[in-house]
Amino acid sequence: MSASGDLPELSPAEAAHGERLAERIREEITRSGGWIGFARFMEMVLYEPGLGYYSAGACKLGAAGDFVTAPEVAPVFSRCLATQCAQVLEALGGGDVLELGAGTGSMAADMLAELERQQRLPARYLILEVSADLRGRQRATLERAVPHLLERVAWLDRLPESFEGVIVANEVLDALPVERFIIRGGAVNALGVTWHFGRFEASEVRAPVALRERVRGIEDELGAALPDHYTSEVRLGLEPWIASLAGALRRGVLLFVDYGLPRREYYAAERHTGTLLCHFRHRFHDDPLIRLGLQDITAWVDFTAVAAAGLSSGLELGGYTTQAHFLIGCDIAAYVADVADLDVVQRINLSRQVMLLTLPGEMGERFKVIALAKDLSTALRGFATRDLRHML
Ligand SMILES: C[S@@+](CC[C@H](N)C(=O)[O-])C[C@H]1O[C@@H](n2cnc3c(N)ncnc32)[C@H](O)[C@@H]1O
C-alpha cells in the first residue's frame, strides 16, 4: 500500500476543488454538532452534487484515471456476463437489462454486442447512473461502439416501478457508503469525522443504536466478541438499497460482481483494520480524509449481508461463487477457443485478459459474483461449475 505522503501532487485546480468540498463538509459537521458518521462523510466525498468524486468531472476510470475495472481491461468479462443475461432473458421469454453504475459504458457496449451476436438482445438496455459526467462518457462509448443499438439504450433517473429481466452491477456495491466502527473496552464506538485544529480527523463516539445492534449481530453470528481495537465497516444502507431493487424486480435476477468475502472471513481476527481503501491515480492507500472528492473510497463487500438483504426482501439466492468460476460457467473457454479471426497480438491480449480475470492472485478469487432471483426456476449457468453459497 502507498503511504498517503507518497501520492502524486495535486494541480492548483484540483486543490481548489478539494477545498470547496472540504468547506461543504465542514458546514455539515458544524450543522451536526461537530461530528458526522463515516457513511455521511463517504456519501459527501463521493456523491455531493457537483463536487463529489463520482458527481464531478474527474477522469476516474481507465489508464488516465485512478483505477481500472474488469470491463475496462477485459471485454471478455462483459461477453461472459452477456451469456448469463442471455440465459435469463431466454428463460423469461424476453425482458430488459438494467445496469447500475455503468462507468465508462464499456460493459454496456460489449454486452450489447455479444447479446446481438447471440440473438438475445434485450428489449431495452437501461442505465441508472448517479454521475452526470459518467452518463456523458457512457453515451459517447455506446455511440462509438454500437451506434446501431443506441436506440435500445435509455438512462434512468430512478428505478423503474416494475422491471423484468436482469439488473447487473459491477463494482457498485463497494462504492455504497459504509459506517466505520471500533471496539473499545467491549463497547462499540462509531468512527466518524470531525474538524479539529484546521484538519479533518477520525473521531469516536458511542455507536448509535443501529450500528451497535448490527455489530452485536455480527458477533452473535461469529460466536465470539470482536477483540478490543478491532476496526471495520458495515454498510447500513445496503438493505434499503437491495429492498428497493427487489421492489422494482417483478421477475428475473439481480447480478452483482465485486470484491468481497463471506461474513466469517470479512470479520476475521486478522482483518482487524477493516477493508477501506482509497484509490488515486493507480495508487492505493488508507487515508480517506485527504484529497476530498479527488480520490475514490471503497470498502469490500460482506456478501453474507447481500444475501441476507435479498432474502429479507423476498428474493431467492440464485448462486454465489468466485469470478473465476462464474466466468468458467459462462463458457469463457469458448471465447478463448474461438480465435480464428484474431491476429497474434489480439490472441496474446485475449489470453492476458483471461489470466487477469481468472487467476487467484489477480481478480479470479478476490472478486465474487452473487445472484438474487425472483420468480425464476432456471439454474443459472454462471454458478453451475461451483456454487459457494454454503460459505455465506
Ligand atoms: C467503481 S465504479 C464502477 C463502474 C463500472 N460498473 C465498471 O465496472 O467499470 C462505481 C460506479 O457506481 C456508480 N454508483 C454509485 N452508487 C450508485 C447507485 N446508488 N446507483 C447507481 N450507480 C451508482 C458510480 O457513479 C460509478 O459509475
PDB file of N, CA, C and O and ligand atoms in Angstrom, residues 47 54 61 67 69-72 99-104 107 128-131 134 138 170-172 174-176 241 296, ligand 1:
ATOM      1  N   TYR A  47     -20.393  11.609  -3.619  1.00  0.00           N
ATOM      2  CA  TYR A  47     -21.600  11.928  -4.385  1.00  0.00           C
ATOM      3  C   TYR A  47     -22.161  13.331  -4.166  1.00  0.00           C
ATOM      4  O   TYR A  47     -23.235  13.640  -4.688  1.00  0.00           O
ATOM      5  N   TYR A  54     -17.708  11.012  -7.704  1.00  0.00           N
ATOM      6  CA  TYR A  54     -18.469  10.496  -8.853  1.00  0.00           C
ATOM      7  C   TYR A  54     -19.410  11.537  -9.449  1.00  0.00           C
ATOM      8  O   TYR A  54     -20.001  11.303 -10.496  1.00  0.00           O
ATOM      9  N   LEU A  61     -12.096   6.449 -14.141  1.00  0.00           N
ATOM     10  CA  LEU A  61     -11.808   5.087 -14.598  1.00  0.00           C
ATOM     11  C   LEU A  61     -10.863   5.105 -15.786  1.00  0.00           C
ATOM     12  O   LEU A  61     -10.896   6.008 -16.596  1.00  0.00           O
ATOM     13  N   PHE A  67      -8.310   4.127 -11.290  1.00  0.00           N
ATOM     14  CA  PHE A  67      -8.337   2.670 -11.174  1.00  0.00           C
ATOM     15  C   PHE A  67      -8.950   2.097 -12.445  1.00  0.00           C
ATOM     16  O   PHE A  67      -9.584   2.817 -13.215  1.00  0.00           O
ATOM     17  N   THR A  69     -11.327  -1.245 -13.983  1.00  0.00           N
ATOM     18  CA  THR A  69     -12.229  -2.330 -13.599  1.00  0.00           C
ATOM     19  C   THR A  69     -12.197  -3.385 -14.706  1.00  0.00           C
ATOM     20  O   THR A  69     -11.722  -3.121 -15.816  1.00  0.00           O
ATOM     21  N   ALA A  70     -12.751  -4.559 -14.410  1.00  0.00           N
ATOM     22  CA  ALA A  70     -12.703  -5.669 -15.374  1.00  0.00           C
ATOM     23  C   ALA A  70     -13.241  -5.292 -16.759  1.00  0.00           C
ATOM     24  O   ALA A  70     -12.580  -5.565 -17.770  1.00  0.00           O
ATOM     25  N   PRO A  71     -14.407  -4.642 -16.857  1.00  0.00           N
ATOM     26  CA  PRO A  71     -14.909  -4.342 -18.205  1.00  0.00           C
ATOM     27  C   PRO A  71     -14.009  -3.402 -18.986  1.00  0.00           C
ATOM     28  O   PRO A  71     -14.017  -3.399 -20.215  1.00  0.00           O
ATOM     29  N   GLU A  72     -13.208  -2.599 -18.255  1.00  0.00           N
ATOM     30  CA  GLU A  72     -12.317  -1.648 -18.933  1.00  0.00           C
ATOM     31  C   GLU A  72     -11.143  -2.352 -19.596  1.00  0.00           C
ATOM     32  O   GLU A  72     -10.659  -1.918 -20.634  1.00  0.00           O
ATOM     33  N   GLU A  99     -28.419  -1.805 -16.105  1.00  0.00           N
ATOM     34  CA  GLU A  99     -27.089  -1.755 -15.498  1.00  0.00           C
ATOM     35  C   GLU A  99     -27.041  -0.594 -14.502  1.00  0.00           C
ATOM     36  O   GLU A  99     -27.387   0.540 -14.826  1.00  0.00           O
ATOM     37  N   LEU A 100     -26.580  -0.879 -13.309  1.00  0.00           N
ATOM     38  CA  LEU A 100     -26.410   0.165 -12.289  1.00  0.00           C
ATOM     39  C   LEU A 100     -24.966   0.620 -12.318  1.00  0.00           C
ATOM     40  O   LEU A 100     -24.055  -0.216 -12.378  1.00  0.00           O
ATOM     41  N   GLY A 101     -24.742   1.927 -12.298  1.00  0.00           N
ATOM     42  CA  GLY A 101     -23.375   2.451 -12.222  1.00  0.00           C
ATOM     43  C   GLY A 101     -22.503   1.958 -13.366  1.00  0.00           C
ATOM     44  O   GLY A 101     -21.596   1.153 -13.164  1.00  0.00           O
ATOM     45  N   ALA A 102     -22.768   2.455 -14.571  1.00  0.00           N
ATOM     46  CA  ALA A 102     -22.174   1.854 -15.764  1.00  0.00           C
ATOM     47  C   ALA A 102     -20.789   2.392 -16.115  1.00  0.00           C
ATOM     48  O   ALA A 102     -20.252   2.068 -17.185  1.00  0.00           O
ATOM     49  N   GLY A 103     -20.161   3.185 -15.253  1.00  0.00           N
ATOM     50  CA  GLY A 103     -18.777   3.627 -15.501  1.00  0.00           C
ATOM     51  C   GLY A 103     -18.626   4.327 -16.831  1.00  0.00           C
ATOM     52  O   GLY A 103     -19.361   5.267 -17.149  1.00  0.00           O
ATOM     53  N   THR A 104     -17.692   3.853 -17.661  1.00  0.00           N
ATOM     54  CA  THR A 104     -17.460   4.495 -18.960  1.00  0.00           C
ATOM     55  C   THR A 104     -18.405   3.982 -20.046  1.00  0.00           C
ATOM     56  O   THR A 104     -18.364   4.454 -21.172  1.00  0.00           O
ATOM     57  N   MET A 107     -18.868  -1.828 -20.490  1.00  0.00           N
ATOM     58  CA  MET A 107     -19.570  -3.091 -20.262  1.00  0.00           C
ATOM     59  C   MET A 107     -20.877  -3.113 -21.048  1.00  0.00           C
ATOM     60  O   MET A 107     -21.229  -4.124 -21.665  1.00  0.00           O
ATOM     61  N   LEU A 128     -28.816   3.110 -14.941  1.00  0.00           N
ATOM     62  CA  LEU A 128     -29.072   4.027 -13.820  1.00  0.00           C
ATOM     63  C   LEU A 128     -27.719   4.457 -13.291  1.00  0.00           C
ATOM     64  O   LEU A 128     -26.952   3.635 -12.777  1.00  0.00           O
ATOM     65  N   GLU A 129     -27.414   5.724 -13.470  1.00  0.00           N
ATOM     66  CA  GLU A 129     -26.083   6.227 -13.140  1.00  0.00           C
ATOM     67  C   GLU A 129     -26.235   7.505 -12.335  1.00  0.00           C
ATOM     68  O   GLU A 129     -26.935   8.424 -12.755  1.00  0.00           O
ATOM     69  N   VAL A 130     -25.569   7.578 -11.182  1.00  0.00           N
ATOM     70  CA  VAL A 130     -25.712   8.776 -10.352  1.00  0.00           C
ATOM     71  C   VAL A 130     -24.838   9.934 -10.845  1.00  0.00           C
ATOM     72  O   VAL A 130     -25.064  11.078 -10.486  1.00  0.00           O
ATOM     73  N   SER A 131     -23.841   9.640 -11.664  1.00  0.00           N
ATOM     74  CA  SER A 131     -22.902  10.670 -12.098  1.00  0.00           C
ATOM     75  C   SER A 131     -23.265  11.215 -13.484  1.00  0.00           C
ATOM     76  O   SER A 131     -23.267  10.468 -14.473  1.00  0.00           O
ATOM     77  N   LEU A 134     -20.358  10.767 -15.900  1.00  0.00           N
ATOM     78  CA  LEU A 134     -20.206   9.412 -16.445  1.00  0.00           C
ATOM     79  C   LEU A 134     -21.309   9.091 -17.449  1.00  0.00           C
ATOM     80  O   LEU A 134     -21.073   8.377 -18.420  1.00  0.00           O
ATOM     81  N   GLN A 138     -20.651   7.452 -21.017  1.00  0.00           N
ATOM     82  CA  GLN A 138     -21.321   6.205 -21.430  1.00  0.00           C
ATOM     83  C   GLN A 138     -21.960   6.377 -22.807  1.00  0.00           C
ATOM     84  O   GLN A 138     -21.816   5.528 -23.684  1.00  0.00           O
ATOM     85  N   ASN A 170     -21.450  -4.047 -11.734  1.00  0.00           N
ATOM     86  CA  ASN A 170     -20.063  -4.424 -11.479  1.00  0.00           C
ATOM     87  C   ASN A 170     -19.392  -3.324 -10.663  1.00  0.00           C
ATOM     88  O   ASN A 170     -19.385  -2.156 -11.075  1.00  0.00           O
ATOM     89  N   GLU A 171     -18.837  -3.694  -9.530  1.00  0.00           N
ATOM     90  CA  GLU A 171     -18.129  -2.750  -8.648  1.00  0.00           C
ATOM     91  C   GLU A 171     -18.992  -1.531  -8.276  1.00  0.00           C
ATOM     92  O   GLU A 171     -18.511  -0.403  -8.316  1.00  0.00           O
ATOM     93  N   VAL A 172     -20.237  -1.776  -7.961  1.00  0.00           N
ATOM     94  CA  VAL A 172     -21.090  -0.698  -7.457  1.00  0.00           C
ATOM     95  C   VAL A 172     -21.314  -0.866  -5.951  1.00  0.00           C
ATOM     96  O   VAL A 172     -21.254   0.112  -5.192  1.00  0.00           O
ATOM     97  N   ASP A 174     -19.368  -1.884  -3.711  1.00  0.00           N
ATOM     98  CA  ASP A 174     -18.224  -1.412  -2.916  1.00  0.00           C
ATOM     99  C   ASP A 174     -18.198   0.112  -2.822  1.00  0.00           C
ATOM    100  O   ASP A 174     -17.496   0.668  -1.974  1.00  0.00           O
ATOM    101  N   ALA A 175     -18.940   0.771  -3.725  1.00  0.00           N
ATOM    102  CA  ALA A 175     -18.966   2.244  -3.722  1.00  0.00           C
ATOM    103  C   ALA A 175     -20.113   2.789  -2.872  1.00  0.00           C
ATOM    104  O   ALA A 175     -20.251   3.999  -2.728  1.00  0.00           O
ATOM    105  N   LEU A 176     -20.952   1.902  -2.307  1.00  0.00           N
ATOM    106  CA  LEU A 176     -22.020   2.378  -1.417  1.00  0.00           C
ATOM    107  C   LEU A 176     -21.398   2.712  -0.061  1.00  0.00           C
ATOM    108  O   LEU A 176     -20.559   1.960   0.447  1.00  0.00           O
ATOM    109  N   TRP A 241     -31.289  -0.403   0.010  1.00  0.00           N
ATOM    110  CA  TRP A 241     -30.936  -0.328  -1.416  1.00  0.00           C
ATOM    111  C   TRP A 241     -31.393  -1.603  -2.134  1.00  0.00           C
ATOM    112  O   TRP A 241     -32.044  -1.550  -3.172  1.00  0.00           O
ATOM    113  N   ASP A 296     -11.032   7.949  -5.013  1.00  0.00           N
ATOM    114  CA  ASP A 296     -12.134   7.020  -4.772  1.00  0.00           C
ATOM    115  C   ASP A 296     -11.972   6.410  -3.380  1.00  0.00           C
ATOM    116  O   ASP A 296     -10.845   6.217  -2.909  1.00  0.00           O
TER     117      ASP A 296
HETATM  118  C1  LIG B   1     -16.258   1.744  -9.287  1.00  0.00           C
HETATM  119  S1  LIG B   1     -17.349   2.442 -10.432  1.00  0.00           S
HETATM  120  C2  LIG B   1     -17.705   1.025 -11.436  1.00  0.00           C
HETATM  121  C3  LIG B   1     -18.125   1.398 -12.820  1.00  0.00           C
HETATM  122  C4  LIG B   1     -18.452   0.263 -13.784  1.00  0.00           C
HETATM  123  N1  LIG B   1     -19.529  -0.561 -13.300  1.00  0.00           N
HETATM  124  C5  LIG B   1     -17.230  -0.572 -14.080  1.00  0.00           C
HETATM  125  O1  LIG B   1     -17.192  -1.716 -13.674  1.00  0.00           O
HETATM  126  O2  LIG B   1     -16.321  -0.069 -14.732  1.00  0.00           O
HETATM  127  C6  LIG B   1     -18.814   2.663  -9.479  1.00  0.00           C
HETATM  128  C7  LIG B   1     -19.998   3.160 -10.271  1.00  0.00           C
HETATM  129  O3  LIG B   1     -21.169   3.083  -9.462  1.00  0.00           O
HETATM  130  C8  LIG B   1     -21.923   4.273  -9.632  1.00  0.00           C
HETATM  131  N2  LIG B   1     -22.822   4.339  -8.479  1.00  0.00           N
HETATM  132  C9  LIG B   1     -22.516   4.550  -7.200  1.00  0.00           C
HETATM  133  N3  LIG B   1     -23.602   4.499  -6.410  1.00  0.00           N
HETATM  134  C10 LIG B   1     -24.636   4.198  -7.210  1.00  0.00           C
HETATM  135  C11 LIG B   1     -26.035   3.984  -7.011  1.00  0.00           C
HETATM  136  N4  LIG B   1     -26.583   4.085  -5.792  1.00  0.00           N
HETATM  137  N5  LIG B   1     -26.800   3.680  -8.069  1.00  0.00           N
HETATM  138  C12 LIG B   1     -26.249   3.585  -9.303  1.00  0.00           C
HETATM  139  N6  LIG B   1     -24.940   3.789  -9.554  1.00  0.00           N
HETATM  140  C13 LIG B   1     -24.154   4.087  -8.536  1.00  0.00           C
HETATM  141  C14 LIG B   1     -20.839   5.329  -9.805  1.00  0.00           C
HETATM  142  O4  LIG B   1     -21.294   6.534 -10.311  1.00  0.00           O
HETATM  143  C15 LIG B   1     -19.902   4.584 -10.775  1.00  0.00           C
HETATM  144  O5  LIG B   1     -20.354   4.634 -12.094  1.00  0.00           O
END
